[in-house]
Coordinates of C-alpha atoms and ligand atoms in Angstrom, one line a residue:
X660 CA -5.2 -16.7 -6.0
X661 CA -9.1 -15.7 -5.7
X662 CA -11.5 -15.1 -2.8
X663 CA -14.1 -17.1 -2.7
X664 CA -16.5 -16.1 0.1
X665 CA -16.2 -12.7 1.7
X666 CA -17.9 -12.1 5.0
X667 CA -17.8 -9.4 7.2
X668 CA -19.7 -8.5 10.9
X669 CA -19.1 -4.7 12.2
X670 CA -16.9 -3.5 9.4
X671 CA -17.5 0.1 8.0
X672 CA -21.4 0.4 6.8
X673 CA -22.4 -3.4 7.4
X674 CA -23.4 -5.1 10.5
X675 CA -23.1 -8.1 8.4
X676 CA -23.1 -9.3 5.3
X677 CA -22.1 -12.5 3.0
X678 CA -20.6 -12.5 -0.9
X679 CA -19.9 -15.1 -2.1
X680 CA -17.5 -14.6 -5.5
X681 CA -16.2 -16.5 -8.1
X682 CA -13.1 -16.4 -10.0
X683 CA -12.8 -14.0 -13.1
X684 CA -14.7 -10.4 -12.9
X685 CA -17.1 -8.9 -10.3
X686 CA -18.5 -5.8 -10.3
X687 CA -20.4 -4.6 -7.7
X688 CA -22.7 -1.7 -8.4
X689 CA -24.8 1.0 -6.9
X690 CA -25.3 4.6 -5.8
X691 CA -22.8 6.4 -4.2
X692 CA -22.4 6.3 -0.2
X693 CA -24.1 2.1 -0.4
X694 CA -20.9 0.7 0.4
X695 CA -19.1 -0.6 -2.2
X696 CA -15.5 0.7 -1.4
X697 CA -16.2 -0.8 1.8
X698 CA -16.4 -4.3 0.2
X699 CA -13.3 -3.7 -1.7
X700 CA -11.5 -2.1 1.2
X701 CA -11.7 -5.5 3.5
X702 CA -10.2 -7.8 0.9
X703 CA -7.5 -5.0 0.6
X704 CA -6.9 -5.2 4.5
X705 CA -6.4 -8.9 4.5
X706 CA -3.6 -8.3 1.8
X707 CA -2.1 -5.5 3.7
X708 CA -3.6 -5.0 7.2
X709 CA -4.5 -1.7 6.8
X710 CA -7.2 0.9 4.1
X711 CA -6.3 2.5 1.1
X712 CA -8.4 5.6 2.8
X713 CA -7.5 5.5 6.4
X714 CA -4.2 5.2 8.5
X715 CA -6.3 4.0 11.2
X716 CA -8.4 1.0 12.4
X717 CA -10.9 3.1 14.7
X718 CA -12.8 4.0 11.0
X719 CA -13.7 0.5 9.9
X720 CA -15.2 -0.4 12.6
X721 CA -18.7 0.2 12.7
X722 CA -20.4 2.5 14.3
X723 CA -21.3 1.7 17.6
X724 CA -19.6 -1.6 17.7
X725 CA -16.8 -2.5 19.4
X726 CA -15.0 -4.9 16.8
X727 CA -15.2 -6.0 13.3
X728 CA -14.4 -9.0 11.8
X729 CA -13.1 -9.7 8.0
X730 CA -13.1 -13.3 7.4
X731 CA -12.5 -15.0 3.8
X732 CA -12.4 -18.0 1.9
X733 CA -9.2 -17.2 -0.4
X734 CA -7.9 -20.3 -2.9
X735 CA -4.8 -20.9 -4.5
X736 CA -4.8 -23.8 -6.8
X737 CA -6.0 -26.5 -5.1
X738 CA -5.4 -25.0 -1.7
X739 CA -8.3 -23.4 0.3
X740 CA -7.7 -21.0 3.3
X741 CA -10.1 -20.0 5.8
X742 CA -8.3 -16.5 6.9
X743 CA -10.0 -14.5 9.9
X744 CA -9.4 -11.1 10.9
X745 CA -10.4 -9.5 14.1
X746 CA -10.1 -5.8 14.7
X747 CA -9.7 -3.9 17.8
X748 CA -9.0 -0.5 17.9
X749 CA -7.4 0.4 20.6
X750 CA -5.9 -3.3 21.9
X751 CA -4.0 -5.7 19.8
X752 CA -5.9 -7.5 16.6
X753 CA -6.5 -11.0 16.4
X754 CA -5.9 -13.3 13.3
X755 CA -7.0 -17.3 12.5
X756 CA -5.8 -19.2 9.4
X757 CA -8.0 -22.3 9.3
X758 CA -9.4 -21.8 12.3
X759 CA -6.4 -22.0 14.2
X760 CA -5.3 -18.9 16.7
X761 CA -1.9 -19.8 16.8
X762 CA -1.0 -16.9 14.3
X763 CA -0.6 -13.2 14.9
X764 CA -2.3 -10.9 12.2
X765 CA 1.2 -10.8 10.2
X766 CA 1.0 -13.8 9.4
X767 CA -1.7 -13.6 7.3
X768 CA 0.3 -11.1 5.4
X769 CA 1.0 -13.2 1.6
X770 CA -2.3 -15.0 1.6
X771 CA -4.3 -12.4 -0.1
X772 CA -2.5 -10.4 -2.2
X773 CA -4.3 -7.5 -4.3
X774 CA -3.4 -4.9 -6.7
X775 CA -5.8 -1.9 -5.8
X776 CA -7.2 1.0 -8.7
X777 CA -8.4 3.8 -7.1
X778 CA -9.3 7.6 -7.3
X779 CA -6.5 8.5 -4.9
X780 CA -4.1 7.0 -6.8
X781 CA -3.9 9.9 -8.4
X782 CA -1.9 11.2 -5.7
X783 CA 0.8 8.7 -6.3
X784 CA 2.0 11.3 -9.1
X785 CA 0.6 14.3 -7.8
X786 CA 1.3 14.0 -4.2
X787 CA 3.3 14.3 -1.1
X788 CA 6.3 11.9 -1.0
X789 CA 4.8 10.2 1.4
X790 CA 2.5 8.3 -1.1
X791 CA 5.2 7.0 -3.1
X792 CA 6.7 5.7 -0.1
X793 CA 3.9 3.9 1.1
X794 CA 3.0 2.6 -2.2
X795 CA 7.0 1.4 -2.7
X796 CA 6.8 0.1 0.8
X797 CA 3.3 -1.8 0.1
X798 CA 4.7 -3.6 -2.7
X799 CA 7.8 -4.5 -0.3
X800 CA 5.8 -6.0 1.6
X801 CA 3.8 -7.7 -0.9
X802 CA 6.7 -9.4 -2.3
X803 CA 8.0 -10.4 1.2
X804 CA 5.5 -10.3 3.7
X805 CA 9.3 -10.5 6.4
X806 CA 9.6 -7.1 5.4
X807 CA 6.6 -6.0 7.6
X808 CA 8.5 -6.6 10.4
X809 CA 11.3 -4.3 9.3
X810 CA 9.0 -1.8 8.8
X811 CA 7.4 -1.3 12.0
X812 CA 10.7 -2.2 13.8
X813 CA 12.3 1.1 11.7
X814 CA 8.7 3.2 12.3
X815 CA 9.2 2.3 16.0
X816 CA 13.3 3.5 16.1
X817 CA 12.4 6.5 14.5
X818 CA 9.5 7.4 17.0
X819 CA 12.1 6.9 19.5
X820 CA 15.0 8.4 18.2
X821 CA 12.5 11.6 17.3
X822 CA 11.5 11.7 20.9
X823 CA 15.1 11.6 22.1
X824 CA 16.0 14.3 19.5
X825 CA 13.0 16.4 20.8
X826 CA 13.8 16.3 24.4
X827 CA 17.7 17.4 23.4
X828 CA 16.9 20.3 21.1
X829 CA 14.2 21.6 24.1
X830 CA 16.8 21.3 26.7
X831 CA 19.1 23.3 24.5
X832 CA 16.7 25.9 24.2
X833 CA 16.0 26.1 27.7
X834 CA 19.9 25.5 28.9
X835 CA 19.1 22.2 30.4
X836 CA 21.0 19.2 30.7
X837 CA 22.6 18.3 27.8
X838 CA 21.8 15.1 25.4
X839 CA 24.1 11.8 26.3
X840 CA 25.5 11.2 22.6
X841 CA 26.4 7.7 23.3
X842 CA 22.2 6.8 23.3
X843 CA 22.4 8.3 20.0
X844 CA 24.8 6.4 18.9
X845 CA 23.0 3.3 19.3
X846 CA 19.6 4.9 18.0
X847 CA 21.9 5.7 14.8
X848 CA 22.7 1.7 15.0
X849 CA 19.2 0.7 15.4
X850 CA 18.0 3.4 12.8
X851 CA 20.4 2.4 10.1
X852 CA 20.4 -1.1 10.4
X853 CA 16.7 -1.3 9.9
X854 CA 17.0 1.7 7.1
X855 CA 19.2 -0.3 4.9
X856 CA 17.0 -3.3 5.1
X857 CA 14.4 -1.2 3.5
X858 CA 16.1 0.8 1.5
X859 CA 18.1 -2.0 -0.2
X860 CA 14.2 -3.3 -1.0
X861 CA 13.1 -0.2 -2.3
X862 CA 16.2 0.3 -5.0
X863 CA 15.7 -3.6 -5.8
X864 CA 12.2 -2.9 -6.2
X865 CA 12.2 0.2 -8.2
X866 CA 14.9 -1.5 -10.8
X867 CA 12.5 -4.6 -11.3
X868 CA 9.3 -1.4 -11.8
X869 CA 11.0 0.6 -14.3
X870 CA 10.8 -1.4 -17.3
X871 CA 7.1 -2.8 -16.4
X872 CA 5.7 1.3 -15.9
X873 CA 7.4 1.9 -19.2
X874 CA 5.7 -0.8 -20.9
X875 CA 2.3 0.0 -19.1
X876 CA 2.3 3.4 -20.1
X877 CA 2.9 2.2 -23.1
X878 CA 0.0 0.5 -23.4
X879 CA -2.0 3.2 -22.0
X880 CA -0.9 6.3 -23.8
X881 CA 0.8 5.2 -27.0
X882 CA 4.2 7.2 -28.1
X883 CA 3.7 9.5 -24.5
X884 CA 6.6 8.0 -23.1
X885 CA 9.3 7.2 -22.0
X886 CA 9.5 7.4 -18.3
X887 CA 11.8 6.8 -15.8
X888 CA 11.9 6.2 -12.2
X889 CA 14.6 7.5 -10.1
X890 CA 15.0 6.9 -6.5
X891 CA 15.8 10.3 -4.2
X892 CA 17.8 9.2 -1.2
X893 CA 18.1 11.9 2.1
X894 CA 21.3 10.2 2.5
X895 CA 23.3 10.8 -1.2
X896 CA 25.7 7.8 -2.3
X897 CA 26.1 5.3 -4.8
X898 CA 25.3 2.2 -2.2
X899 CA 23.2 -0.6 -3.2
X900 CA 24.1 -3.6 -1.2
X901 CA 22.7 -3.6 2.2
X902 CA 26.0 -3.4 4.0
X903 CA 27.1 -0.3 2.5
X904 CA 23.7 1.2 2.4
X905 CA 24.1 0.8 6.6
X906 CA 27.6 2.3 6.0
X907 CA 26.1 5.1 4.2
X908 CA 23.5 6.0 6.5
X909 CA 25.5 5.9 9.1
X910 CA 27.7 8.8 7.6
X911 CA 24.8 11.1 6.8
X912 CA 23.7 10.5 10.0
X913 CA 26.7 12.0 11.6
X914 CA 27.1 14.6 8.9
X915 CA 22.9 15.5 9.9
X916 CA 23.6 15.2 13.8
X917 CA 24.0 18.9 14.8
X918 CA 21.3 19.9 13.3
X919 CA 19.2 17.4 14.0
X920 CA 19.8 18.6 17.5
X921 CA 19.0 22.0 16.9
X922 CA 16.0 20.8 15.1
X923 CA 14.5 17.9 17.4
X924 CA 13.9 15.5 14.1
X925 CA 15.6 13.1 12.1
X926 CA 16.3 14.8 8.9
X927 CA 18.1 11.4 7.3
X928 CA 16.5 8.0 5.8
X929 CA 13.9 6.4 4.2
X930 CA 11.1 8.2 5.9
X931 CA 12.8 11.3 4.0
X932 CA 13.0 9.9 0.6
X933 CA 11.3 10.1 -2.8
X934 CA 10.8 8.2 -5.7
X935 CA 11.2 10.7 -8.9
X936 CA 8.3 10.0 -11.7
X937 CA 9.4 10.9 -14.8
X938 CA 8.0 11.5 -17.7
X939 CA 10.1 11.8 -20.6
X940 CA 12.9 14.8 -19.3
X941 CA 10.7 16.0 -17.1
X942 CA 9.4 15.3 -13.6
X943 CA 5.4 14.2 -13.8
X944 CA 4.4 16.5 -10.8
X945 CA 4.4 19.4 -11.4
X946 CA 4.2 18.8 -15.1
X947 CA 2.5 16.2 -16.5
X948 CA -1.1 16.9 -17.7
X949 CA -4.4 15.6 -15.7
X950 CA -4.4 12.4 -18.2
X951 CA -0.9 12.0 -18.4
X952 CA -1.2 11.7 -14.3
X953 CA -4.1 9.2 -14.3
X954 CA -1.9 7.2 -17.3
X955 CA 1.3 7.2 -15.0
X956 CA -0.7 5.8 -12.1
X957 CA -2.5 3.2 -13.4
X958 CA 0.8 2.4 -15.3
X959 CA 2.6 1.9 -11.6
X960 CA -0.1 -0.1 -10.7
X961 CA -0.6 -2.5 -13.7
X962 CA 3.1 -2.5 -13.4
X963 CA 2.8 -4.1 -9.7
X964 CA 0.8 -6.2 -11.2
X965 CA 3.0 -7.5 -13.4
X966 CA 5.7 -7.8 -10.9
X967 CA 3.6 -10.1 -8.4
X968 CA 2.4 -11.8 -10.7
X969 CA 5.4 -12.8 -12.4
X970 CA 7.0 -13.4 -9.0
X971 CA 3.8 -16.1 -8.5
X972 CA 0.8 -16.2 -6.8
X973 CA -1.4 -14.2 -8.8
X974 CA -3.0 -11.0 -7.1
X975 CA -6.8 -10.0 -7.0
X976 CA -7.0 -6.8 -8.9
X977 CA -9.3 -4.2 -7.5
X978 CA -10.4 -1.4 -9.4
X979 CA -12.8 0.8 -7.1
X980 CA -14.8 3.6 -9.3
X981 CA -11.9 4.2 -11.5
X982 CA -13.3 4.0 -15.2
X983 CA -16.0 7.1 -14.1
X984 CA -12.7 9.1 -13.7
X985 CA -10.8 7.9 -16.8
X986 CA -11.8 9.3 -20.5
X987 CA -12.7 6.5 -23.3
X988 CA -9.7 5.9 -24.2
X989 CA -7.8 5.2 -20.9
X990 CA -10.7 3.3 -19.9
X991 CA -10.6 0.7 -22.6
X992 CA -7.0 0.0 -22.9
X993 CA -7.6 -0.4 -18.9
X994 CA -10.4 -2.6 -19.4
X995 CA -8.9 -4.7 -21.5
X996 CA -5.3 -5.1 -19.7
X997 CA -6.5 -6.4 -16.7
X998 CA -9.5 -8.3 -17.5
X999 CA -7.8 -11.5 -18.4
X1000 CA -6.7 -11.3 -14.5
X1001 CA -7.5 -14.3 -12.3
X1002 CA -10.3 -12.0 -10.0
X1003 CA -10.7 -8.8 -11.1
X1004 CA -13.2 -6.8 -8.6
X1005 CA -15.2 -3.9 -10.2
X1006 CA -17.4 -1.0 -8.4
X1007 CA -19.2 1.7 -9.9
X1008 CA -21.8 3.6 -9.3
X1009 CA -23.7 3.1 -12.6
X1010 CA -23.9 0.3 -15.2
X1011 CA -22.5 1.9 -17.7
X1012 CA -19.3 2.5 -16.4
X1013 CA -18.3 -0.7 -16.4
X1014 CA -16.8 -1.3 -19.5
X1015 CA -18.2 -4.3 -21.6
X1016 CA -14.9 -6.3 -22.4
X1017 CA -15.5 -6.8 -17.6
X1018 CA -18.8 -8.5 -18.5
X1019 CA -19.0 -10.9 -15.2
X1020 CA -20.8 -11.4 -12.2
X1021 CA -22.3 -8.5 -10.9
X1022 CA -23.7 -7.4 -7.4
X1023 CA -26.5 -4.3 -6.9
X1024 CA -25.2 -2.7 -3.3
X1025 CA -27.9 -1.2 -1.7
X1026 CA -28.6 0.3 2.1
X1027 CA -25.8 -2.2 3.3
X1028 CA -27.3 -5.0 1.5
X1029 CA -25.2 -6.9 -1.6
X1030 CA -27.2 -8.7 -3.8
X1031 CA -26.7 -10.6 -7.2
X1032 CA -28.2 -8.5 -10.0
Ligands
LIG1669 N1 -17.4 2.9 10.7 C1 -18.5 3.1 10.0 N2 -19.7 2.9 10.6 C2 -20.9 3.1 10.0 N3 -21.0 3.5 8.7 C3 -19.8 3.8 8.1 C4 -18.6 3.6 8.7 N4 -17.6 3.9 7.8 C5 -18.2 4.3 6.7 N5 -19.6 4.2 6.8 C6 -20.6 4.6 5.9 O1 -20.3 3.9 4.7 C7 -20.8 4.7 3.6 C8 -19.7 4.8 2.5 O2 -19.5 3.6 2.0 P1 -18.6 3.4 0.7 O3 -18.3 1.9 0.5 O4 -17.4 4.3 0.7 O5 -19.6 3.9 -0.5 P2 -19.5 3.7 -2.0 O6 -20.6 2.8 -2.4 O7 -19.8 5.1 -2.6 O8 -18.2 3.2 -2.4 C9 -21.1 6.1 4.1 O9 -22.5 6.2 4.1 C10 -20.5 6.1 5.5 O10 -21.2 6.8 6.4
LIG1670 MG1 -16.6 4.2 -3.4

C-alpha cells in the first residue's frame, strides 16, 4: 500500500498543510526543528495510533489548538481509502474511513501500515525492556490489528489488579483490613487470560523474526553474525499454545502472590518480560559495539519488514534522519535494501545525506511550509 495525499490541520508544528506523494521514494528535506519528523510521525499514527516519540496524544496537538486532524489518501491496488483521524486529548478520538463515522479509531488499525527507521531505535538494543516490548507488541498488532484490543484489555487488568495489590500491601502495612483473595482470583483469571493471548503472539512472532534479523544483519554487517533472539518470560515454562501459556501463568501467579502482596505490584507477565538480542554468544546490550547496535536495529526493522510484507499488504517504510547517524557503509547497504520498497519516506536535514541509489521526489520543509524542491 502507498499514501497518496497527506493532510494535516493542528498537528504538531503545522496549522495546516497538504503533501501530496507518489509511490516509490520521498525525501523530505530541511534544517533541523522545520518539521519533518512531524510529517513522518502522522502517517506512523494512522498505522498505529500512537508516536514513535511520545506516549501521549496531548504533544501532537498543536499548540494552542484544541484538536488535530491526520487525514490520508492511502491505496492498495486498485482500492483507494479516504482514512480521517481526529485527536482529542483528553476525550475519546474520532476516526472516518470514506467519510463514514461509523468506525471507532481501531478500526483504522491495518489500513496504513509502516515500518519506521529512526534514531531511537537505537534503544531497541540498548534499552529498557520496555522497548522491545513495545516494538514486539507493535508488530502484533501490525499483523493483526484484533490484537489491539487484547492489548489494552490486558493494560487495563493490570492497572486494576495493580491498584488492588496497592491498596492490600498499604493495609498490611498499616494493620488494616485484610485483602478478599477471591477478587484476586478473578483479577488472576482476567490477567492471564489476556496474558496468554499476547504472549502466545509474541513467541509466534519472534520464531517468524529470527531467521529474517539473521539474514538482515547479514546483509548489513557481512560475517558479524549470527544472532539469535530469545524470548525472557517472568513466568518460566516450556508453554507455547495459548491454553497452556494461561495454565502457566496462572501457576506463577500463585507461586508470585505473597509477595506481590507485600509489594503492591504484579511482579508476573508480559509487562515483565524481555526479548534477549544476541549477538553471536553474547547478549547485544551490554556488549555489542556502537555499529554493531545501529546494524542489529535496523536489522529488526528491515526484518519487520520482511515479515509484513511477506504476510501482504506491503508497508510504507519510513526512515526519519537515520543515514546522518549511520557510517558509509551501513548507509548504503541500507539504502539499497529498502529502496526497491513500494513508498519509501526519507527526511534529512541536508541533501547529502540522502543517499543517491533514494533519488525520488523530494520536499524542502521550511517554517511549517512543505514544498516540492
Ligand atoms: N504541539 C506542537 N505545537 C507546536 N509546535 C510543535 C508542537 N510539537 C512540536 N512542535 C515544533 O515542531 C518542531 C520540531 O519538528 P520536527 O518535525 O521534530 O523537526 P525536524 O524537521 O527536525 O524533524 C519544533 O520546533 C517544535 O517546537
Ligand atoms: Mg526530525
Amino acid at each position: 500500500m502507498h499514501v497518496t495525499h497527506l493532510s494535516l490541520a493542528d498537528f504538531r508544528s503545522y496549522a495546516h498543510v497538504e503533501v501530496p506523494l507518489d509511490a516509490g521514494v520521498t525525501a523530505f528535506v530541511g534544517p533541523n526543528g522545520q518539521g519533518k519528523t512531524n510529517l513522518v510521525e502522522a502517517v506512523g499514527y494512522l498505522a498505529t495510533l500512537g508516536s514513535h516519540r511520545v506516549s501521549s496524544d496531548a504533544p501532537l496537538v498543536r499548540m494552542g489548538a484544541e484538536r488535530a486532524i491526520v487525514r490520508a489518501q492511502v491505496r492498495q491496488g486498485e482500492r483507494q481509502q479516504l482514512l480521517e483521524l481526529e485527536l482529542n486529548p483528553g476525550r475519546a478520538n474520532r476516526a472516518r474511513i470514506n467519510r463514514s463515522s461509523q468506525v471507532r479509531p481501531r478500526d483504522v488499525l491495518g489500513i496504513v501500515r509502516t515500518v519506521l527507521f529512526a534514531p531511537e531505535d537505537l534503544a531497541l538494543v540498548k534499552g529498557d525492556p520496555g522497548e522491545r516490548r513495545r516494538f514486539l507488541d507493535e508488530l502484533i498488532t501490525a499483523r493483526s490489528p484484533r490484537m489491539a484490543g487484547v492489548r489494552s484489555d490486558y493494560d487495563r487488568v493490570l492497572k486494576q489488579r495493580n491498584t488492588l495489590l496497592k491498596s492490600a500491601a498499604l493495609a498490611r502495612r498499616h494493620g488494616g483490613r485484610s485483602l478478599d483473595l477471591s477478587t484476586l482470583d478473578v483479577w488472576d483469571q482476567h490477567l492471564a487470560r489476556a496474558g496468554a493471548e499476547l504472549l502466545a503472539r509474541r513467541l509466534d512472532l519472534i520464531a517468524a523474526l529470527r531467521p529474517l534479523t539473521d539474514k538482515a544483519y547479514e546483509q548489513l554487517a557481512p560475517g558479524g553474525g549470527p544472532v539469535g533472539l530469545e524470548y525472557r518470560p517472568s513466568a518460566p515454562g516450556e508453554a507455547h499454545t495459548r491454553e497452556d501459556l494461561h495454565e502457566q501463568l496462572l501457576a506463577a501467579l500463585a507461586e508470585a502472590r505473597k509477595q506481590e502482596i507485600e509489594r503492591g505490584v504484579t511482579l508476573v507477565g508480559p509487562h515483565r518480560d524481555d526479548l534477549l538480542l544476541k549477538l553471536g554468544q553474547l547478549p547485544a546490550k551490554g556488549y555489542a559495539s556502537h555499529g554493531e547496535s545501529w546494524s542489529y536495529a535496523l536489522a529488526l526493522r528491515l526484518a519487520s519488514y520482511d515479515l509484513l510484507r511477506a504476510e501482504g499488504n506491503e508497508p510504507v517504510l519510513v526512515l526519519d534522519d537515520v543515514f546522518a547517524e549511520l557510517d558509509v557503509r551501513r548507509r548504503e547497504r541500507l539504502a539499497e535494501l529498502v529502496a526497491p520498497g513500494e513508498q519509501v519516506l526519507v527526511t534529512a536535514a541536508v541533501d547529502d545525506d540522502v543517499p543517491d541509489v533514494l533519488a525520488g521526489a523530494r520536499y524542502t520543509v521550511s517554517g511549517g511550509t512543505v514544498e516540492r524542491a
